[in-house]
mmCIF file of N, CA and C in Angstrom:
data_model
loop_
_atom_site.group_PDB
_atom_site.id
_atom_site.type_symbol
_atom_site.label_atom_id
_atom_site.label_comp_id
_atom_site.label_asym_id
_atom_site.label_seq_id
_atom_site.Cartn_x
_atom_site.Cartn_y
_atom_site.Cartn_z
ATOM 1 N N MET A 279 26.637 -59.995 27.752
ATOM 2 C CA MET A 279 26.935 -59.005 26.463
ATOM 3 C C MET A 279 28.671 -58.647 26.707
ATOM 4 N N SER A 280 29.676 -58.957 25.657
ATOM 5 C CA SER A 280 30.986 -58.256 25.906
ATOM 6 C C SER A 280 30.748 -56.849 26.560
ATOM 7 N N ARG A 281 32.290 -56.695 26.667
ATOM 8 C CA ARG A 281 31.909 -54.912 27.261
ATOM 9 C C ARG A 281 32.856 -54.011 25.594
ATOM 10 N N ASN A 282 33.202 -54.060 24.684
ATOM 11 C CA ASN A 282 33.234 -54.050 23.311
ATOM 12 C C ASN A 282 31.991 -53.623 23.048
ATOM 13 N N SER A 283 30.662 -54.500 23.101
ATOM 14 C CA SER A 283 29.870 -53.901 22.278
ATOM 15 C C SER A 283 28.670 -53.002 22.952
ATOM 16 N N ALA A 284 28.743 -53.167 24.706
ATOM 17 C CA ALA A 284 28.282 -52.431 25.326
ATOM 18 C C ALA A 284 28.838 -50.896 24.500
ATOM 19 N N LEU A 285 30.131 -51.051 25.130
ATOM 20 C CA LEU A 285 30.490 -49.486 24.624
ATOM 21 C C LEU A 285 30.297 -48.902 23.239
ATOM 22 N N ILE A 286 30.225 -49.279 22.588
ATOM 23 C CA ILE A 286 29.318 -49.211 20.867
ATOM 24 C C ILE A 286 28.196 -49.300 20.820
ATOM 25 N N LEU A 287 27.231 -49.971 21.332
ATOM 26 C CA LEU A 287 25.997 -49.557 21.308
ATOM 27 C C LEU A 287 25.897 -48.094 22.441
ATOM 28 N N LEU A 288 26.464 -47.864 23.291
ATOM 29 C CA LEU A 288 26.668 -46.376 24.189
ATOM 30 C C LEU A 288 27.050 -45.511 23.328
ATOM 31 N N LEU A 289 27.812 -45.988 22.512
ATOM 32 C CA LEU A 289 28.693 -44.429 21.514
ATOM 33 C C LEU A 289 27.893 -44.264 20.604
ATOM 34 N N CYS A 290 26.670 -45.183 20.040
ATOM 35 C CA CYS A 290 25.848 -45.170 18.710
ATOM 36 C C CYS A 290 24.266 -44.304 19.322
ATOM 37 N N ALA A 291 23.614 -45.025 21.227
ATOM 38 C CA ALA A 291 22.900 -43.958 21.176
ATOM 39 C C ALA A 291 23.253 -42.413 21.878
ATOM 40 N N GLY A 292 24.601 -42.053 22.258
ATOM 41 C CA GLY A 292 25.136 -41.366 22.295
ATOM 42 C C GLY A 292 25.301 -39.989 20.938
ATOM 43 N N SER A 293 25.601 -40.787 20.137
ATOM 44 C CA SER A 293 25.372 -39.849 18.761
ATOM 45 C C SER A 293 23.852 -39.737 18.303
ATOM 46 N N LEU A 294 22.864 -40.678 18.511
ATOM 47 C CA LEU A 294 21.674 -39.672 18.085
ATOM 48 C C LEU A 294 21.242 -39.400 19.268
ATOM 49 N N THR A 295 21.126 -39.128 19.797
ATOM 50 C CA THR A 295 20.452 -38.278 20.860
ATOM 51 C C THR A 295 21.150 -36.717 20.831
ATOM 52 N N GLY A 296 22.523 -37.180 20.079
ATOM 53 C CA GLY A 296 23.202 -35.185 19.834
ATOM 54 C C GLY A 296 21.806 -34.642 18.717
ATOM 55 N N CYS A 297 21.960 -35.909 17.466
ATOM 56 C CA CYS A 297 21.147 -35.468 16.722
ATOM 57 C C CYS A 297 19.333 -34.852 16.369
ATOM 58 N N ALA A 298 18.828 -36.269 18.126
ATOM 59 C CA ALA A 298 17.419 -35.202 18.144
ATOM 60 C C ALA A 298 17.386 -34.361 18.703
ATOM 61 N N ALA A 299 19.001 -33.570 19.725
ATOM 62 C CA ALA A 299 18.289 -32.557 19.978
ATOM 63 C C ALA A 299 18.751 -31.799 18.722
ATOM 64 N N ASP A 300 19.654 -31.869 18.413
ATOM 65 C CA ASP A 300 20.208 -30.443 17.218
ATOM 66 C C ASP A 300 18.347 -30.613 16.501
ATOM 67 N N TYR A 301 17.563 -31.827 16.009
ATOM 68 C CA TYR A 301 15.947 -31.772 15.522
ATOM 69 C C TYR A 301 15.053 -30.800 16.071
ATOM 70 N N LEU A 302 15.352 -30.874 17.337
ATOM 71 C CA LEU A 302 14.337 -30.173 18.691
ATOM 72 C C LEU A 302 14.819 -28.871 18.167
ATOM 73 N N ASN A 303 15.470 -28.164 18.142
ATOM 74 C CA ASN A 303 15.944 -27.392 18.609
ATOM 75 C C ASN A 303 15.213 -26.475 16.822
ATOM 76 N N ASN A 304 14.757 -26.877 15.765
ATOM 77 C CA ASN A 304 14.815 -26.250 14.605
ATOM 78 C C ASN A 304 13.151 -26.858 14.778
ATOM 79 N N TYR A 305 12.500 -25.424 15.210
ATOM 80 C CA TYR A 305 11.199 -25.415 15.273
ATOM 81 C C TYR A 305 10.509 -24.765 13.700
ATOM 82 N N ASP A 306 9.126 -25.357 13.245
ATOM 83 C CA ASP A 306 8.422 -24.877 12.276
ATOM 84 C C ASP A 306 7.266 -24.364 12.529
ATOM 85 N N THR A 307 7.742 -22.998 13.428
ATOM 86 C CA THR A 307 6.210 -22.300 13.645
ATOM 87 C C THR A 307 6.716 -20.420 12.678
ATOM 88 N N MET A 308 5.824 -19.694 12.601
ATOM 89 C CA MET A 308 6.024 -18.449 12.357
ATOM 90 C C MET A 308 5.986 -17.460 13.170
ATOM 91 N N THR A 309 7.318 -16.577 13.016
ATOM 92 C CA THR A 309 7.417 -15.630 13.917
ATOM 93 C C THR A 309 6.696 -14.130 13.785
ATOM 94 N N LEU A 310 6.903 -13.040 14.276
ATOM 95 C CA LEU A 310 6.158 -11.979 14.307
ATOM 96 C C LEU A 310 6.936 -10.971 12.936
ATOM 97 N N ALA A 311 7.630 -11.467 12.421
ATOM 98 C CA ALA A 311 8.570 -10.856 10.956
ATOM 99 C C ALA A 311 8.731 -11.547 10.326
ATOM 100 N N ALA A 312 7.578 -12.585 9.822
ATOM 101 C CA ALA A 312 7.780 -13.487 8.636
ATOM 102 C C ALA A 312 7.463 -12.468 7.772
ATOM 103 N N GLY A 313 7.423 -12.572 6.575
ATOM 104 C CA GLY A 313 7.380 -11.855 5.241
ATOM 105 C C GLY A 313 7.836 -10.717 5.056
ATOM 106 N N ASP A 314 9.017 -10.012 6.596
ATOM 107 C CA ASP A 314 9.837 -9.156 6.017
ATOM 108 C C ASP A 314 10.986 -9.234 5.545
ATOM 109 N N THR A 315 11.564 -10.233 4.561
ATOM 110 C CA THR A 315 13.200 -10.380 4.604
ATOM 111 C C THR A 315 13.341 -9.674 3.099
ATOM 112 N N GLN A 316 12.097 -9.589 2.429
ATOM 113 C CA GLN A 316 12.913 -8.285 1.035
ATOM 114 C C GLN A 316 13.382 -7.016 1.508
ATOM 115 N N LYS A 317 11.972 -6.377 2.604
ATOM 116 C CA LYS A 317 12.400 -4.957 3.057
ATOM 117 C C LYS A 317 13.625 -5.162 3.857
ATOM 118 N N TYR A 318 14.014 -6.223 4.469
ATOM 119 C CA TYR A 318 14.994 -6.382 5.705
ATOM 120 C C TYR A 318 16.023 -6.048 4.778
ATOM 121 N N ASN A 319 16.149 -7.279 3.437
ATOM 122 C CA ASN A 319 17.219 -7.056 2.520
ATOM 123 C C ASN A 319 17.893 -5.699 2.161
ATOM 124 N N SER A 320 16.560 -5.435 1.593
ATOM 125 C CA SER A 320 16.613 -4.402 0.752
ATOM 126 C C SER A 320 17.418 -3.036 1.749
ATOM 127 N N LEU A 321 16.507 -2.706 3.315
ATOM 128 C CA LEU A 321 17.464 -1.926 4.325
ATOM 129 C C LEU A 321 18.596 -1.876 4.532
ATOM 130 N N LEU A 322 19.107 -3.436 4.026
ATOM 131 C CA LEU A 322 20.750 -3.664 5.000
ATOM 132 C C LEU A 322 21.624 -3.782 4.159
ATOM 133 N N GLN A 323 20.794 -3.698 2.562
ATOM 134 C CA GLN A 323 22.282 -2.983 1.636
ATOM 135 C C GLN A 323 22.398 -2.134 1.285
ATOM 136 N N THR A 324 20.979 -1.363 2.126
ATOM 137 C CA THR A 324 21.068 0.705 1.374
ATOM 138 C C THR A 324 21.898 1.297 1.763
ATOM 139 N N VAL A 325 22.621 2.276 1.810
ATOM 140 C CA VAL A 325 24.034 2.577 2.234
ATOM 141 C C VAL A 325 23.613 3.950 3.190
ATOM 142 N N ASP A 326 22.196 4.509 2.605
ATOM 143 C CA ASP A 326 22.833 5.519 3.567
ATOM 144 C C ASP A 326 20.776 5.817 3.585
ATOM 145 N N PRO A 327 19.928 5.389 4.263
ATOM 146 C CA PRO A 327 18.456 5.071 4.763
ATOM 147 C C PRO A 327 17.695 6.252 4.905
ATOM 148 N N LEU A 328 18.490 7.693 5.296
ATOM 149 C CA LEU A 328 17.450 8.848 5.607
ATOM 150 C C LEU A 328 17.650 9.772 4.258
ATOM 151 N N ASN A 329 16.587 10.608 4.491
ATOM 152 C CA ASN A 329 16.028 11.444 3.467
ATOM 153 C C ASN A 329 17.552 12.097 3.176
ATOM 154 N N PRO A 330 17.759 12.513 2.133
ATOM 155 C CA PRO A 330 18.663 13.661 1.821
ATOM 156 C C PRO A 330 17.907 14.610 2.618
ATOM 157 N N ALA A 331 16.940 15.107 2.404
ATOM 158 C CA ALA A 331 16.981 17.305 3.051
ATOM 159 C C ALA A 331 16.296 16.245 4.571
ATOM 160 N N SER A 332 16.380 15.595 5.113
ATOM 161 C CA SER A 332 16.343 15.641 6.606
ATOM 162 C C SER A 332 18.040 16.309 7.130
ATOM 163 N N ARG A 333 19.010 16.300 6.178
ATOM 164 C CA ARG A 333 20.143 16.655 6.472
ATOM 165 C C ARG A 333 20.226 18.511 7.040
ATOM 166 N N ASN A 334 18.942 18.987 6.060
ATOM 167 C CA ASN A 334 18.737 20.408 5.991
ATOM 168 C C ASN A 334 17.988 20.801 7.195
ATOM 169 N N THR A 335 19.267 21.643 8.174
ATOM 170 C CA THR A 335 19.180 22.477 9.500
ATOM 171 C C THR A 335 18.877 23.686 9.611
ATOM 172 N N ALA A 336 18.831 23.920 8.245
ATOM 173 C CA ALA A 336 18.622 25.377 7.980
ATOM 174 C C ALA A 336 17.529 25.822 7.322
ATOM 175 N N ILE A 337 16.058 25.808 8.249
ATOM 176 C CA ILE A 337 14.878 25.246 7.882
ATOM 177 C C ILE A 337 14.384 26.829 7.812
ATOM 178 N N GLU A 338 13.846 27.811 6.274
ATOM 179 C CA GLU A 338 13.511 29.048 6.981
ATOM 180 C C GLU A 338 12.191 29.158 7.616
ATOM 181 N N GLY A 339 12.002 30.268 7.526
ATOM 182 C CA GLY A 339 10.143 30.806 8.643
ATOM 183 C C GLY A 339 10.300 32.229 9.023
ATOM 184 N N ASP A 340 9.532 32.184 8.982
ATOM 185 C CA ASP A 340 8.956 33.371 9.749
ATOM 186 C C ASP A 340 8.608 33.577 10.768
ATOM 187 N N GLY A 341 9.580 34.409 11.193
ATOM 188 C CA GLY A 341 9.515 34.530 13.330
ATOM 189 C C GLY A 341 8.064 35.099 13.380
ATOM 190 N N ALA A 342 7.331 36.318 12.667
ATOM 191 C CA ALA A 342 6.177 36.752 13.467
ATOM 192 C C ALA A 342 5.380 35.361 13.305
ATOM 193 N N ARG A 343 5.116 34.487 12.117
ATOM 194 C CA ARG A 343 3.970 34.002 11.927
ATOM 195 C C ARG A 343 4.549 32.917 12.908
ATOM 196 N N ALA A 344 5.124 32.163 13.562
ATOM 197 C CA ALA A 344 5.543 31.298 14.453
ATOM 198 C C ALA A 344 5.520 31.347 15.691
ATOM 199 N N ALA A 345 5.819 32.750 16.269
ATOM 200 C CA ALA A 345 5.069 33.831 17.057
ATOM 201 C C ALA A 345 3.665 33.354 17.403
ATOM 202 N N ALA A 346 3.283 33.866 16.526
ATOM 203 C CA ALA A 346 1.411 33.878 16.415
ATOM 204 C C ALA A 346 0.893 33.068 16.761
ATOM 205 N N VAL A 347 1.591 31.876 15.860
ATOM 206 C CA VAL A 347 1.086 30.398 15.944
ATOM 207 C C VAL A 347 0.747 29.668 17.815
ATOM 208 N N ALA A 348 2.113 30.341 18.379
ATOM 209 C CA ALA A 348 2.257 29.811 19.441
ATOM 210 C C ALA A 348 1.466 30.418 20.646
ATOM 211 N N GLN A 349 1.200 31.692 19.866
ATOM 212 C CA GLN A 349 0.618 32.754 20.983
ATOM 213 C C GLN A 349 -1.085 32.149 20.648
ATOM 214 N N SER A 350 -1.726 31.530 19.760
ATOM 215 C CA SER A 350 -3.055 31.154 19.612
ATOM 216 C C SER A 350 -3.360 29.202 19.930
ATOM 217 N N TYR A 351 -2.164 28.841 20.384
ATOM 218 C CA TYR A 351 -2.554 28.007 20.973
ATOM 219 C C TYR A 351 -1.967 27.717 22.573
ATOM 220 N N LYS A 352 -1.728 29.188 22.900
ATOM 221 C CA LYS A 352 -1.527 29.391 24.626
ATOM 222 C C LYS A 352 -2.626 29.889 24.735
ATOM 223 N N PHE A 353 -2.825 31.096 24.070
ATOM 224 C CA PHE A 353 -4.334 31.295 24.319
ATOM 225 C C PHE A 353 -4.925 31.267 22.693
ATOM 226 N N PRO A 354 -5.820 30.020 22.971
ATOM 227 C CA PRO A 354 -6.906 30.187 22.191
ATOM 228 C C PRO A 354 -8.160 31.175 21.870
ATOM 229 N N PRO A 355 -8.641 31.455 20.609
ATOM 230 C CA PRO A 355 -9.884 32.563 20.475
ATOM 231 C C PRO A 355 -10.206 31.756 20.781
ATOM 232 N N PRO A 356 -11.776 32.337 21.818
ATOM 233 C CA PRO A 356 -12.902 32.322 22.236
ATOM 234 C C PRO A 356 -13.789 31.701 21.134
ATOM 235 N N PRO A 357 -14.524 30.384 21.601
ATOM 236 C CA PRO A 357 -15.469 29.748 20.565
ATOM 237 C C PRO A 357 -16.568 30.745 20.123
ATOM 238 N N PRO A 358 -17.516 30.800 18.836
ATOM 239 C CA PRO A 358 -18.079 31.461 18.770
ATOM 240 C C PRO A 358 -19.838 31.240 19.453
ATOM 241 N N PRO A 359 -20.556 31.865 19.168
ATOM 242 C CA PRO A 359 -21.926 32.056 19.934
ATOM 243 C C PRO A 359 -22.732 31.032 19.460
ATOM 244 N N PRO A 360 -23.116 29.795 20.449
ATOM 245 C CA PRO A 360 -24.202 29.049 20.140
ATOM 246 C C PRO A 360 -25.235 29.991 19.009
ATOM 247 N N PRO A 361 -26.252 29.046 18.005
ATOM 248 C CA PRO A 361 -27.205 29.922 17.323
ATOM 249 C C PRO A 361 -28.327 30.037 18.473
ATOM 250 N N ALA A 362 -28.846 30.863 17.745
ATOM 251 C CA ALA A 362 -30.160 31.154 18.520
ATOM 252 C C ALA A 362 -31.313 29.952 18.301
ATOM 253 N N ILE A 363 -32.253 29.458 19.187
ATOM 254 C CA ILE A 363 -33.004 28.407 18.836
ATOM 255 C C ILE A 363 -34.372 29.233 19.858
ATOM 256 N N THR A 364 -35.150 29.221 18.285
ATOM 257 C CA THR A 364 -36.815 29.581 18.405
ATOM 258 C C THR A 364 -37.696 28.771 18.896
ATOM 259 N N VAL A 365 -38.208 28.407 20.100
ATOM 260 C CA VAL A 365 -39.052 27.264 20.279
ATOM 261 C C VAL A 365 -40.745 28.196 20.898
ATOM 262 N N ASN A 366 -41.222 27.273 19.817
ATOM 263 C CA ASN A 366 -42.740 27.401 19.976
ATOM 264 C C ASN A 366 -43.804 26.803 20.285
ATOM 265 N N VAL A 367 -44.118 27.528 21.471
ATOM 266 C CA VAL A 367 -45.007 26.351 22.202
ATOM 267 C C VAL A 367 -46.328 26.900 22.341
ATOM 268 N N GLY A 368 -47.541 26.234 21.902
ATOM 269 C CA GLY A 368 -48.862 26.423 21.629
ATOM 270 C C GLY A 368 -49.402 26.747 20.233
ATOM 271 N N ASN A 369 -50.324 27.476 20.192
ATOM 272 C CA ASN A 369 -51.412 27.865 19.154
ATOM 273 C C ASN A 369 -50.314 29.303 18.814
ATOM 274 N N THR A 370 -50.131 28.809 16.990
ATOM 275 C CA THR A 370 -49.208 29.908 16.612
ATOM 276 C C THR A 370 -50.177 31.369 16.124
ATOM 277 N N GLY A 371 -51.203 31.103 16.148
ATOM 278 C CA GLY A 371 -52.471 32.002 15.732
ATOM 279 C C GLY A 371 -53.060 31.699 14.197
ATOM 280 N N VAL A 372 -52.146 30.767 13.331
ATOM 281 C CA VAL A 372 -52.560 30.623 11.993
ATOM 282 C C VAL A 372 -53.336 29.301 11.987
ATOM 283 N N GLU A 373 -54.347 28.944 10.980
ATOM 284 C CA GLU A 373 -55.203 27.813 11.691
ATOM 285 C C GLU A 373 -55.291 27.633 9.746
#
């Protein structure tokens, strides 16, 4: 075999292995994010994805009501007493 034909064979083999490596990097498998493409694209093109009401920092509220709620979490009211249960044992006298 001449030196030129060996060199051509080596170059052809090298170029084919490069194609094979590229082919092996492209897997035909599913990812965890498969199927979210439309949602991803719509969120990607959204100018401001936040709710406009989320910028409202002046939240109206009643301080006395908020304090009462905090106290009810701190000191919960006692549970109601269990219902009275009557157990009849033996003959009731009714025949």
